[in-house]
Amino acid sequence: SDAHGLAADETELAVEGALRPTSLAEFVGQQKVRGQLELLLQAASMQDRPADHILLSGPPGLGKTTLAMIVAHESGRPLRMSSGPAIQHAGDLAALLSSLVPGEVLFIDEIHRMARSAEEMLYLAMEDFRIDIMVGKGAGATSIPLELAPFTLVGATTRSGLLPNPLRDRFGFTAHMEYYEPDELERVIARSASVLAVDVPPIARAEIARRSRGTPRIANRLLRRVRDFVVVHGDTAVGATEADVAAALDLYDVDAIGLDRLDRAVLEALVRRFGGGPVGLNTLAVTVGEEGETIESVVEPYLVRIGFVGRSPRGRVAMPAAYRHLGVPRADGALE
Ligand code: ADP
């Protein structure tokens, strides 16, 4: 998805890779999840078996892929990466599963987008390390059981609600990733700044963190744009100033609290066009010209989290904080 510029060109992806922590100890924040994973991995390693299957859910850019890599790295096992959209037939999954080496960690990103037929095959594979392969068609069709090497599945999803219960139930551990606090983002930025060899003093770090929508991937992206700005307009010997940060991020339409153009388009539509709601999600999505799924999994969770948008049985509603941010008086004349 291109929303929030989360997709990037290949150079940017390479840089993103370089910024990824490789151990739980380097992974910033998510203290609860980290502790839970640590125990799970340690027990598996002491008993010399693959760890239980792990489901990671939460908005994009919060570290799900990074954690999958860490699981493989910390348990000293190889990692295979795939994604729901790449598994469109049961056969795709059969090929993937039957080629795993014993103990391999299989990461399936966007697991909620896998084909239905593959989902059913996955239930059995997760539980018994076995699949049934259908051979032939019609009356002559038979199924041949195939033993698999034991593996650890790490599934990631932006919407755990979309997973069928039988699939969700087969994960031994489910973690919900939360948006990061500003001080945690500051630590992500400090670490990344040293990898990128750019000097970002604490005050500039705090300013970037404030505008990162609680999301490490966005923090890293904004940091790279600030670095660009300092290289071109600033003084690399001094490093990034607060003014550099503001100028760089204004240039990329990131506002003072980190909302980007799409976030603001959704808020503007909700407040100005629909009188603050309630309005259905799909109507909102059509109005701003985006996919309903992007609005629901990327835009809305953050706006809800900061108290700008509420969910009611009849649709989404704008909260007072949203009016204040847009500088729009409320139609009912309510005083703040
Ligand atoms: P997701 O899979 O949830 O979309 P990623 O794991 O790809 O997110 O993370 C996106 C970027 O943010 C990566 O460059 C990663 O290094 C960085 N990142 C995410 N979480 C953390 C964290 N807790 N500490 C440090 N960097 C992080």
mmCIF file of C-alpha atoms and ligand atoms in Angstrom:
data_model
loop_
_atom_site.group_PDB
_atom_site.id
_atom_site.type_symbol
_atom_site.label_atom_id
_atom_site.label_comp_id
_atom_site.label_asym_id
_atom_site.label_seq_id
_atom_site.Cartn_x
_atom_site.Cartn_y
_atom_site.Cartn_z
ATOM 1 C CA SER A 1 0.000 0.000 0.000
ATOM 2 C CA ASP A 2 1.226 3.427 -0.843
ATOM 3 C CA ALA A 3 -0.690 5.078 1.956
ATOM 4 C CA HIS A 4 1.552 7.143 4.199
ATOM 5 C CA GLY A 5 4.353 6.462 1.754
ATOM 6 C CA LEU A 6 4.820 3.145 3.513
ATOM 7 C CA ALA A 7 5.842 1.527 0.274
ATOM 8 C CA ALA A 8 9.153 2.771 -0.981
ATOM 9 C CA ASP A 9 11.538 2.232 -3.832
ATOM 10 C CA GLU A 10 14.263 -0.382 -3.674
ATOM 11 C CA THR A 11 16.970 1.848 -2.281
ATOM 12 C CA GLU A 12 14.649 2.864 0.504
ATOM 13 C CA LEU A 13 13.860 -0.790 1.166
ATOM 14 C CA ALA A 14 17.554 -1.575 1.374
ATOM 15 C CA VAL A 15 18.023 1.223 3.897
ATOM 16 C CA GLU A 16 15.025 -0.035 5.851
ATOM 17 C CA GLY A 17 16.685 -3.447 5.991
ATOM 18 C CA ALA A 18 19.896 -1.933 7.303
ATOM 19 C CA LEU A 19 17.945 -0.226 10.088
ATOM 20 C CA ARG A 20 16.328 -3.433 11.334
ATOM 21 C CA PRO A 21 17.391 -4.623 14.768
ATOM 22 C CA THR A 22 18.493 -8.292 14.733
ATOM 23 C CA SER A 23 18.004 -9.230 18.383
ATOM 24 C CA LEU A 24 15.225 -8.873 20.952
ATOM 25 C CA ALA A 25 17.568 -6.774 23.067
ATOM 26 C CA GLU A 26 17.919 -4.187 20.290
ATOM 27 C CA PHE A 27 14.197 -4.175 19.533
ATOM 28 C CA VAL A 28 12.810 -0.990 21.076
ATOM 29 C CA GLY A 29 9.573 -0.896 23.108
ATOM 30 C CA GLN A 30 6.776 -3.520 23.030
ATOM 31 C CA GLN A 31 8.140 -4.658 26.366
ATOM 32 C CA LYS A 32 5.314 -7.080 27.081
ATOM 33 C CA VAL A 33 5.519 -8.813 23.707
ATOM 34 C CA ARG A 34 9.298 -8.965 23.987
ATOM 35 C CA GLY A 35 9.137 -10.702 27.356
ATOM 36 C CA GLN A 36 6.552 -13.170 26.113
ATOM 37 C CA LEU A 37 8.574 -14.012 23.022
ATOM 38 C CA GLU A 38 11.738 -14.362 25.040
ATOM 39 C CA LEU A 39 10.157 -17.021 27.259
ATOM 40 C CA LEU A 40 8.656 -18.853 24.303
ATOM 41 C CA LEU A 41 11.984 -18.978 22.463
ATOM 42 C CA GLN A 42 13.985 -19.930 25.501
ATOM 43 C CA ALA A 43 11.711 -22.848 26.385
ATOM 44 C CA ALA A 44 11.817 -24.122 22.803
ATOM 45 C CA SER A 45 15.583 -23.885 22.701
ATOM 46 C CA MET A 46 16.002 -25.674 26.053
ATOM 47 C CA GLN A 47 13.853 -28.523 24.768
ATOM 48 C CA ASP A 48 15.499 -28.416 21.372
ATOM 49 C CA ARG A 49 12.243 -28.113 19.415
ATOM 50 C CA PRO A 50 10.825 -25.466 17.094
ATOM 51 C CA ALA A 51 8.921 -22.697 18.918
ATOM 52 C CA ASP A 52 5.131 -22.621 18.859
ATOM 53 C CA HIS A 53 3.391 -20.789 16.032
ATOM 54 C CA ILE A 54 3.233 -17.019 16.535
ATOM 55 C CA LEU A 55 0.634 -14.524 15.296
ATOM 56 C CA LEU A 56 1.558 -10.826 15.220
ATOM 57 C CA SER A 57 -1.194 -8.316 14.577
ATOM 58 C CA GLY A 58 -1.225 -4.552 14.317
ATOM 59 C CA PRO A 59 -0.951 -1.651 11.874
ATOM 60 C CA PRO A 60 1.846 -1.574 9.250
ATOM 61 C CA GLY A 61 5.322 -0.450 10.240
ATOM 62 C CA LEU A 62 5.217 -1.487 13.921
ATOM 63 C CA GLY A 63 7.856 -4.213 13.621
ATOM 64 C CA LYS A 64 6.061 -7.461 12.731
ATOM 65 C CA THR A 65 8.494 -8.469 9.978
ATOM 66 C CA THR A 66 11.406 -7.427 12.149
ATOM 67 C CA LEU A 67 10.176 -9.647 14.984
ATOM 68 C CA ALA A 68 9.810 -12.617 12.620
ATOM 69 C CA MET A 69 13.433 -12.136 11.567
ATOM 70 C CA ILE A 70 14.480 -11.889 15.202
ATOM 71 C CA VAL A 71 12.630 -15.121 16.054
ATOM 72 C CA ALA A 72 14.640 -16.954 13.391
ATOM 73 C CA HIS A 73 17.888 -15.218 14.303
ATOM 74 C CA GLU A 74 17.588 -15.771 18.051
ATOM 75 C CA SER A 75 16.695 -19.419 17.648
ATOM 76 C CA GLY A 76 19.472 -19.929 15.111
ATOM 77 C CA ARG A 77 17.096 -21.238 12.479
ATOM 78 C CA PRO A 78 16.668 -20.345 8.818
ATOM 79 C CA LEU A 79 13.841 -18.031 7.769
ATOM 80 C CA ARG A 80 11.539 -18.348 4.771
ATOM 81 C CA MET A 81 9.439 -15.332 3.827
ATOM 82 C CA SER A 82 6.154 -15.352 1.994
ATOM 83 C CA SER A 83 2.877 -13.444 2.041
ATOM 84 C CA GLY A 84 -0.857 -14.060 1.822
ATOM 85 C CA PRO A 85 -1.258 -12.504 -1.622
ATOM 86 C CA ALA A 86 1.471 -14.835 -2.976
ATOM 87 C CA ILE A 87 -0.493 -17.886 -1.817
ATOM 88 C CA GLN A 88 -3.465 -17.932 -4.126
ATOM 89 C CA HIS A 89 -3.894 -21.716 -4.429
ATOM 90 C CA ALA A 90 -3.488 -24.627 -2.054
ATOM 91 C CA GLY A 91 -0.731 -25.812 -4.396
ATOM 92 C CA ASP A 92 1.340 -22.667 -3.706
ATOM 93 C CA LEU A 93 1.240 -23.463 -0.014
ATOM 94 C CA ALA A 94 1.928 -27.183 -0.534
ATOM 95 C CA ALA A 95 5.061 -26.322 -2.511
ATOM 96 C CA LEU A 96 6.220 -23.905 0.169
ATOM 97 C CA LEU A 97 5.544 -26.218 3.128
ATOM 98 C CA SER A 98 7.049 -29.324 1.564
ATOM 99 C CA SER A 99 10.313 -27.503 0.862
ATOM 100 C CA LEU A 100 10.915 -26.349 4.456
ATOM 101 C CA VAL A 101 13.937 -27.731 6.265
ATOM 102 C CA PRO A 102 13.422 -29.080 9.822
ATOM 103 C CA GLY A 103 12.922 -26.269 12.316
ATOM 104 C CA GLU A 104 12.652 -23.544 9.698
ATOM 105 C CA VAL A 105 10.763 -20.353 10.571
ATOM 106 C CA LEU A 106 8.096 -19.582 7.978
ATOM 107 C CA PHE A 107 6.921 -15.970 7.891
ATOM 108 C CA ILE A 108 3.631 -15.266 6.135
ATOM 109 C CA ASP A 109 2.913 -11.539 5.950
ATOM 110 C CA GLU A 110 -0.685 -10.382 5.415
ATOM 111 C CA ILE A 111 -1.792 -13.890 6.255
ATOM 112 C CA HIS A 112 -5.466 -12.799 6.153
ATOM 113 C CA ARG A 113 -5.152 -12.442 2.379
ATOM 114 C CA MET A 114 -4.292 -16.086 1.703
ATOM 115 C CA ALA A 115 -6.659 -18.175 -0.443
ATOM 116 C CA ARG A 116 -9.404 -20.019 1.428
ATOM 117 C CA SER A 117 -8.297 -23.425 0.105
ATOM 118 C CA ALA A 118 -4.771 -22.777 1.362
ATOM 119 C CA GLU A 119 -6.090 -21.764 4.774
ATOM 120 C CA GLU A 120 -7.622 -25.179 5.254
ATOM 121 C CA MET A 121 -4.402 -26.901 4.289
ATOM 122 C CA LEU A 122 -2.552 -24.714 6.759
ATOM 123 C CA TYR A 123 -4.737 -25.846 9.711
ATOM 124 C CA LEU A 124 -3.550 -29.411 9.355
ATOM 125 C CA ALA A 125 0.036 -28.415 8.635
ATOM 126 C CA MET A 126 0.222 -26.266 11.777
ATOM 127 C CA GLU A 127 -1.290 -28.928 13.973
ATOM 128 C CA ASP A 128 0.155 -32.190 12.703
ATOM 129 C CA PHE A 129 2.993 -31.132 10.363
ATOM 130 C CA ARG A 130 1.176 -32.974 7.640
ATOM 131 C CA ILE A 131 -0.822 -32.024 4.545
ATOM 132 C CA ASP A 132 -3.157 -33.941 2.273
ATOM 133 C CA ILE A 133 -2.443 -33.529 -1.403
ATOM 134 C CA MET A 134 -5.346 -34.091 -3.762
ATOM 135 C CA VAL A 135 -4.472 -36.054 -6.868
ATOM 136 C CA GLY A 136 -6.797 -36.429 -9.822
ATOM 137 C CA LYS A 137 -10.298 -35.107 -10.355
ATOM 138 C CA GLY A 138 -13.877 -36.256 -9.917
ATOM 139 C CA ALA A 139 -14.641 -39.830 -8.849
ATOM 140 C CA GLY A 140 -11.022 -40.954 -9.243
ATOM 141 C CA ALA A 141 -9.604 -38.228 -6.970
ATOM 142 C CA THR A 142 -7.606 -39.423 -3.989
ATOM 143 C CA SER A 143 -5.732 -37.609 -1.292
ATOM 144 C CA ILE A 144 -2.149 -38.492 -0.467
ATOM 145 C CA PRO A 145 -0.859 -37.575 2.991
ATOM 146 C CA LEU A 146 2.533 -35.898 3.076
ATOM 147 C CA GLU A 147 4.689 -35.567 6.190
ATOM 148 C CA LEU A 148 6.276 -32.152 6.706
ATOM 149 C CA ALA A 149 9.378 -31.095 8.566
ATOM 150 C CA PRO A 150 8.393 -29.438 11.868
ATOM 151 C CA PHE A 151 8.407 -25.656 11.504
ATOM 152 C CA THR A 152 7.440 -22.475 13.312
ATOM 153 C CA LEU A 153 4.868 -20.340 11.542
ATOM 154 C CA VAL A 154 5.017 -16.612 12.183
ATOM 155 C CA GLY A 155 1.918 -14.978 10.738
ATOM 156 C CA ALA A 156 1.455 -11.218 10.471
ATOM 157 C CA THR A 157 -1.789 -9.391 9.901
ATOM 158 C CA THR A 158 -3.031 -5.833 10.069
ATOM 159 C CA ARG A 159 -6.487 -7.171 10.870
ATOM 160 C CA SER A 160 -6.628 -10.176 13.177
ATOM 161 C CA GLY A 161 -10.430 -9.888 13.090
ATOM 162 C CA LEU A 162 -10.358 -11.044 9.487
ATOM 163 C CA LEU A 163 -8.734 -14.386 10.315
ATOM 164 C CA PRO A 164 -11.089 -17.347 10.597
ATOM 165 C CA ASN A 165 -11.268 -18.640 14.174
ATOM 166 C CA PRO A 166 -9.882 -22.115 13.375
ATOM 167 C CA LEU A 167 -6.738 -20.462 12.004
ATOM 168 C CA ARG A 168 -6.387 -18.012 14.869
ATOM 169 C CA ASP A 169 -6.826 -20.820 17.395
ATOM 170 C CA ARG A 170 -3.890 -22.769 15.998
ATOM 171 C CA PHE A 171 -1.353 -20.143 16.990
ATOM 172 C CA GLY A 172 0.227 -20.907 20.355
ATOM 173 C CA PHE A 173 0.926 -17.233 20.948
ATOM 174 C CA THR A 174 -0.765 -14.106 19.656
ATOM 175 C CA ALA A 175 0.708 -10.659 20.142
ATOM 176 C CA HIS A 176 -1.037 -7.420 19.438
ATOM 177 C CA MET A 177 1.468 -4.724 18.545
ATOM 178 C CA GLU A 178 0.679 -1.269 19.913
ATOM 179 C CA TYR A 179 1.643 2.140 18.569
ATOM 180 C CA TYR A 180 4.913 3.349 20.105
ATOM 181 C CA GLU A 181 5.268 6.086 22.703
ATOM 182 C CA PRO A 182 7.264 9.206 21.740
ATOM 183 C CA ASP A 183 10.214 8.270 23.986
ATOM 184 C CA GLU A 184 10.380 4.843 22.335
ATOM 185 C CA LEU A 185 10.355 6.427 18.887
ATOM 186 C CA GLU A 186 13.149 8.724 20.019
ATOM 187 C CA ARG A 187 15.210 5.637 20.817
ATOM 188 C CA VAL A 188 14.436 4.137 17.385
ATOM 189 C CA ILE A 189 15.517 7.435 15.788
ATOM 190 C CA ALA A 190 18.704 7.664 17.863
ATOM 191 C CA ARG A 191 19.691 4.154 16.838
ATOM 192 C CA SER A 192 18.883 4.747 13.162
ATOM 193 C CA ALA A 193 20.674 8.114 13.138
ATOM 194 C CA SER A 194 23.860 6.428 14.260
ATOM 195 C CA VAL A 195 23.487 3.738 11.571
ATOM 196 C CA LEU A 196 22.944 6.494 8.973
ATOM 197 C CA ALA A 197 25.803 8.529 10.479
ATOM 198 C CA VAL A 198 23.733 11.694 10.794
ATOM 199 C CA ASP A 199 23.799 13.877 13.858
ATOM 200 C CA VAL A 200 20.315 14.382 15.317
ATOM 201 C CA PRO A 201 20.366 16.177 18.683
ATOM 202 C CA PRO A 202 17.690 15.257 21.262
ATOM 203 C CA ILE A 203 15.474 18.243 20.503
ATOM 204 C CA ALA A 204 15.311 17.357 16.787
ATOM 205 C CA ARG A 205 14.791 13.707 17.670
ATOM 206 C CA ALA A 206 11.789 14.623 19.809
ATOM 207 C CA GLU A 207 10.337 16.676 16.976
ATOM 208 C CA ILE A 208 10.644 13.758 14.534
ATOM 209 C CA ALA A 209 9.132 11.392 17.111
ATOM 210 C CA ARG A 210 6.146 13.716 17.594
ATOM 211 C CA ARG A 211 5.409 13.513 13.891
ATOM 212 C CA SER A 212 5.849 9.767 13.390
ATOM 213 C CA ARG A 213 2.278 8.541 14.055
ATOM 214 C CA GLY A 214 3.551 6.148 16.724
ATOM 215 C CA THR A 215 5.207 4.098 13.960
ATOM 216 C CA PRO A 216 8.915 3.177 13.750
ATOM 217 C CA ARG A 217 8.838 2.779 9.971
ATOM 218 C CA ILE A 218 7.544 6.331 9.626
ATOM 219 C CA ALA A 219 10.115 7.590 12.168
ATOM 220 C CA ASN A 220 12.890 6.051 10.042
ATOM 221 C CA ARG A 221 11.475 7.522 6.836
ATOM 222 C CA LEU A 222 11.115 10.996 8.299
ATOM 223 C CA LEU A 223 14.639 10.736 9.663
ATOM 224 C CA ARG A 224 15.927 10.042 6.138
ATOM 225 C CA ARG A 225 14.069 13.076 4.765
ATOM 226 C CA VAL A 226 15.516 15.210 7.557
ATOM 227 C CA ARG A 227 18.981 13.867 6.732
ATOM 228 C CA ASP A 228 18.420 14.860 3.063
ATOM 229 C CA PHE A 229 17.409 18.330 4.185
ATOM 230 C CA VAL A 230 20.482 18.748 6.370
ATOM 231 C CA VAL A 231 22.777 17.541 3.574
ATOM 232 C CA VAL A 232 21.310 20.041 1.094
ATOM 233 C CA HIS A 233 20.338 23.057 3.200
ATOM 234 C CA GLY A 234 21.841 22.563 6.619
ATOM 235 C CA ASP A 235 25.188 22.109 8.256
ATOM 236 C CA THR A 236 26.218 18.465 8.629
ATOM 237 C CA ALA A 237 28.768 19.485 11.255
ATOM 238 C CA VAL A 238 25.980 20.912 13.418
ATOM 239 C CA GLY A 239 23.460 18.194 12.609
ATOM 240 C CA ALA A 240 19.692 18.499 12.357
ATOM 241 C CA THR A 241 18.135 21.492 14.092
ATOM 242 C CA GLU A 242 14.509 21.688 15.168
ATOM 243 C CA ALA A 243 13.946 24.164 12.313
ATOM 244 C CA ASP A 244 15.470 21.687 9.811
ATOM 245 C CA VAL A 245 13.060 19.026 11.016
ATOM 246 C CA ALA A 246 10.055 21.335 10.711
ATOM 247 C CA ALA A 247 11.051 22.555 7.248
ATOM 248 C CA ALA A 248 11.802 19.069 5.922
ATOM 249 C CA LEU A 249 8.590 17.553 7.205
ATOM 250 C CA ASP A 250 6.407 20.469 6.117
ATOM 251 C CA LEU A 251 7.824 19.923 2.641
ATOM 252 C CA TYR A 252 6.486 16.361 2.720
ATOM 253 C CA ASP A 253 3.033 17.401 4.010
ATOM 254 C CA VAL A 254 3.523 15.891 7.438
ATOM 255 C CA ASP A 255 1.777 18.192 9.894
ATOM 256 C CA ALA A 256 2.789 19.160 13.436
ATOM 257 C CA ILE A 257 1.232 16.059 14.987
ATOM 258 C CA GLY A 258 2.340 13.721 12.198
ATOM 259 C CA LEU A 259 -0.861 13.497 10.189
ATOM 260 C CA ASP A 260 -0.232 13.226 6.469
ATOM 261 C CA ARG A 261 -2.349 14.179 3.494
ATOM 262 C CA LEU A 262 -4.526 11.056 3.606
ATOM 263 C CA ASP A 263 -5.193 11.341 7.350
ATOM 264 C CA ARG A 264 -6.234 14.949 6.878
ATOM 265 C CA ALA A 265 -8.364 14.156 3.807
ATOM 266 C CA VAL A 266 -10.310 11.613 5.866
ATOM 267 C CA LEU A 267 -10.770 14.065 8.742
ATOM 268 C CA GLU A 268 -11.787 16.911 6.420
ATOM 269 C CA ALA A 269 -14.349 14.685 4.688
ATOM 270 C CA LEU A 270 -15.754 13.504 7.996
ATOM 271 C CA VAL A 271 -15.980 16.991 9.493
ATOM 272 C CA ARG A 272 -16.832 19.238 6.542
ATOM 273 C CA ARG A 273 -18.643 16.995 4.124
ATOM 274 C CA PHE A 274 -20.521 14.735 6.534
ATOM 275 C CA GLY A 275 -21.035 17.196 9.389
ATOM 276 C CA GLY A 276 -18.962 15.099 11.781
ATOM 277 C CA GLY A 277 -20.753 11.828 10.987
ATOM 278 C CA PRO A 278 -21.809 9.210 11.683
ATOM 279 C CA VAL A 279 -20.740 7.991 8.279
ATOM 280 C CA GLY A 280 -19.914 4.510 7.008
ATOM 281 C CA LEU A 281 -16.304 3.565 6.402
ATOM 282 C CA ASN A 282 -16.830 2.735 2.743
ATOM 283 C CA THR A 283 -18.522 6.060 2.056
ATOM 284 C CA LEU A 284 -15.534 7.796 3.616
ATOM 285 C CA ALA A 285 -13.127 5.685 1.580
ATOM 286 C CA VAL A 286 -14.882 6.482 -1.697
ATOM 287 C CA THR A 287 -14.949 10.181 -0.832
ATOM 288 C CA VAL A 288 -11.178 10.344 -0.394
ATOM 289 C CA GLY A 289 -10.517 7.924 -3.267
ATOM 290 C CA GLU A 290 -8.835 5.177 -1.241
ATOM 291 C CA GLU A 291 -9.446 1.481 -0.585
ATOM 292 C CA GLY A 292 -11.723 0.765 2.357
ATOM 293 C CA GLU A 293 -9.119 -1.651 3.698
ATOM 294 C CA THR A 294 -6.410 1.040 3.711
ATOM 295 C CA ILE A 295 -8.666 3.427 5.601
ATOM 296 C CA GLU A 296 -9.628 0.722 8.069
ATOM 297 C CA SER A 297 -6.218 -0.811 8.745
ATOM 298 C CA VAL A 298 -3.871 2.142 8.236
ATOM 299 C CA VAL A 299 -5.640 5.488 8.676
ATOM 300 C CA GLU A 300 -8.409 4.852 11.162
ATOM 301 C CA PRO A 301 -6.570 3.017 13.968
ATOM 302 C CA TYR A 302 -4.265 5.975 14.576
ATOM 303 C CA LEU A 303 -7.049 8.577 14.403
ATOM 304 C CA VAL A 304 -9.019 6.500 16.916
ATOM 305 C CA ARG A 305 -5.974 6.074 19.091
ATOM 306 C CA ILE A 306 -5.366 9.845 19.354
ATOM 307 C CA GLY A 307 -9.045 10.487 20.047
ATOM 308 C CA PHE A 308 -9.893 12.234 16.755
ATOM 309 C CA VAL A 309 -12.358 9.640 15.484
ATOM 310 C CA GLY A 310 -14.896 7.523 17.322
ATOM 311 C CA ARG A 311 -16.734 4.424 16.199
ATOM 312 C CA SER A 312 -20.491 4.302 16.699
ATOM 313 C CA PRO A 313 -22.945 1.597 15.622
ATOM 314 C CA ARG A 314 -24.015 3.853 12.738
ATOM 315 C CA GLY A 315 -20.523 4.738 11.546
ATOM 316 C CA ARG A 316 -17.497 6.912 12.224
ATOM 317 C CA VAL A 317 -17.850 10.186 14.104
ATOM 318 C CA ALA A 318 -15.486 13.152 14.472
ATOM 319 C CA MET A 319 -14.491 13.915 18.058
ATOM 320 C CA PRO A 320 -13.923 17.447 19.455
ATOM 321 C CA ALA A 321 -10.137 17.088 19.154
ATOM 322 C CA ALA A 322 -10.495 16.655 15.391
ATOM 323 C CA TYR A 323 -12.435 19.936 15.080
ATOM 324 C CA ARG A 324 -9.784 21.689 17.141
ATOM 325 C CA HIS A 325 -6.978 20.311 14.997
ATOM 326 C CA LEU A 326 -8.657 21.386 11.762
ATOM 327 C CA GLY A 327 -9.684 24.733 13.274
ATOM 328 C CA VAL A 328 -13.337 24.116 12.414
ATOM 329 C CA PRO A 329 -16.060 25.286 14.837
ATOM 330 C CA ARG A 330 -18.648 22.644 15.633
ATOM 331 C CA ALA A 331 -21.991 23.055 13.856
ATOM 332 C CA ASP A 332 -24.035 22.536 17.019
ATOM 333 C CA GLY A 333 -22.229 25.482 18.569
ATOM 334 C CA ALA A 334 -20.965 23.290 21.389
ATOM 335 C CA LEU A 335 -18.266 24.941 23.439
ATOM 336 C CA GLU A 336 -15.048 23.070 23.980
HETATM 337 P P1 ADP B 1 5.764 -4.364 9.837
HETATM 338 O O1 ADP B 1 6.205 -5.728 9.401
HETATM 339 O O2 ADP B 1 4.961 -4.384 11.104
HETATM 340 O O3 ADP B 1 5.078 -3.586 8.758
HETATM 341 P P2 ADP B 1 8.632 -3.826 9.975
HETATM 342 O O4 ADP B 1 9.084 -4.924 10.857
HETATM 343 O O5 ADP B 1 8.880 -3.968 8.511
HETATM 344 O O6 ADP B 1 7.077 -3.511 10.224
HETATM 345 O O7 ADP B 1 9.336 -2.486 10.504
HETATM 346 C C1 ADP B 1 9.455 -1.343 9.699
HETATM 347 C C2 ADP B 1 10.731 -0.595 10.019
HETATM 348 O O8 ADP B 1 10.681 -0.081 11.336
HETATM 349 C C3 ADP B 1 11.995 -1.446 9.937
HETATM 350 O O9 ADP B 1 13.013 -0.707 9.310
HETATM 351 C C4 ADP B 1 12.355 -1.707 11.363
HETATM 352 O O10 ADP B 1 13.739 -1.722 11.523
HETATM 353 C C5 ADP B 1 11.782 -0.531 12.111
HETATM 354 N N1 ADP B 1 11.291 -0.981 13.411
HETATM 355 C C6 ADP B 1 10.069 -1.512 13.652
HETATM 356 N N2 ADP B 1 9.928 -1.806 14.956
HETATM 357 C C7 ADP B 1 11.084 -1.459 15.557
HETATM 358 C C8 ADP B 1 11.539 -1.513 16.914
HETATM 359 N N3 ADP B 1 10.750 -1.963 17.882
HETATM 360 N N4 ADP B 1 12.787 -1.082 17.173
HETATM 361 C C9 ADP B 1 13.559 -0.592 16.198
HETATM 362 N N5 ADP B 1 13.189 -0.507 14.900
HETATM 363 C C10 ADP B 1 11.963 -0.933 14.573
#
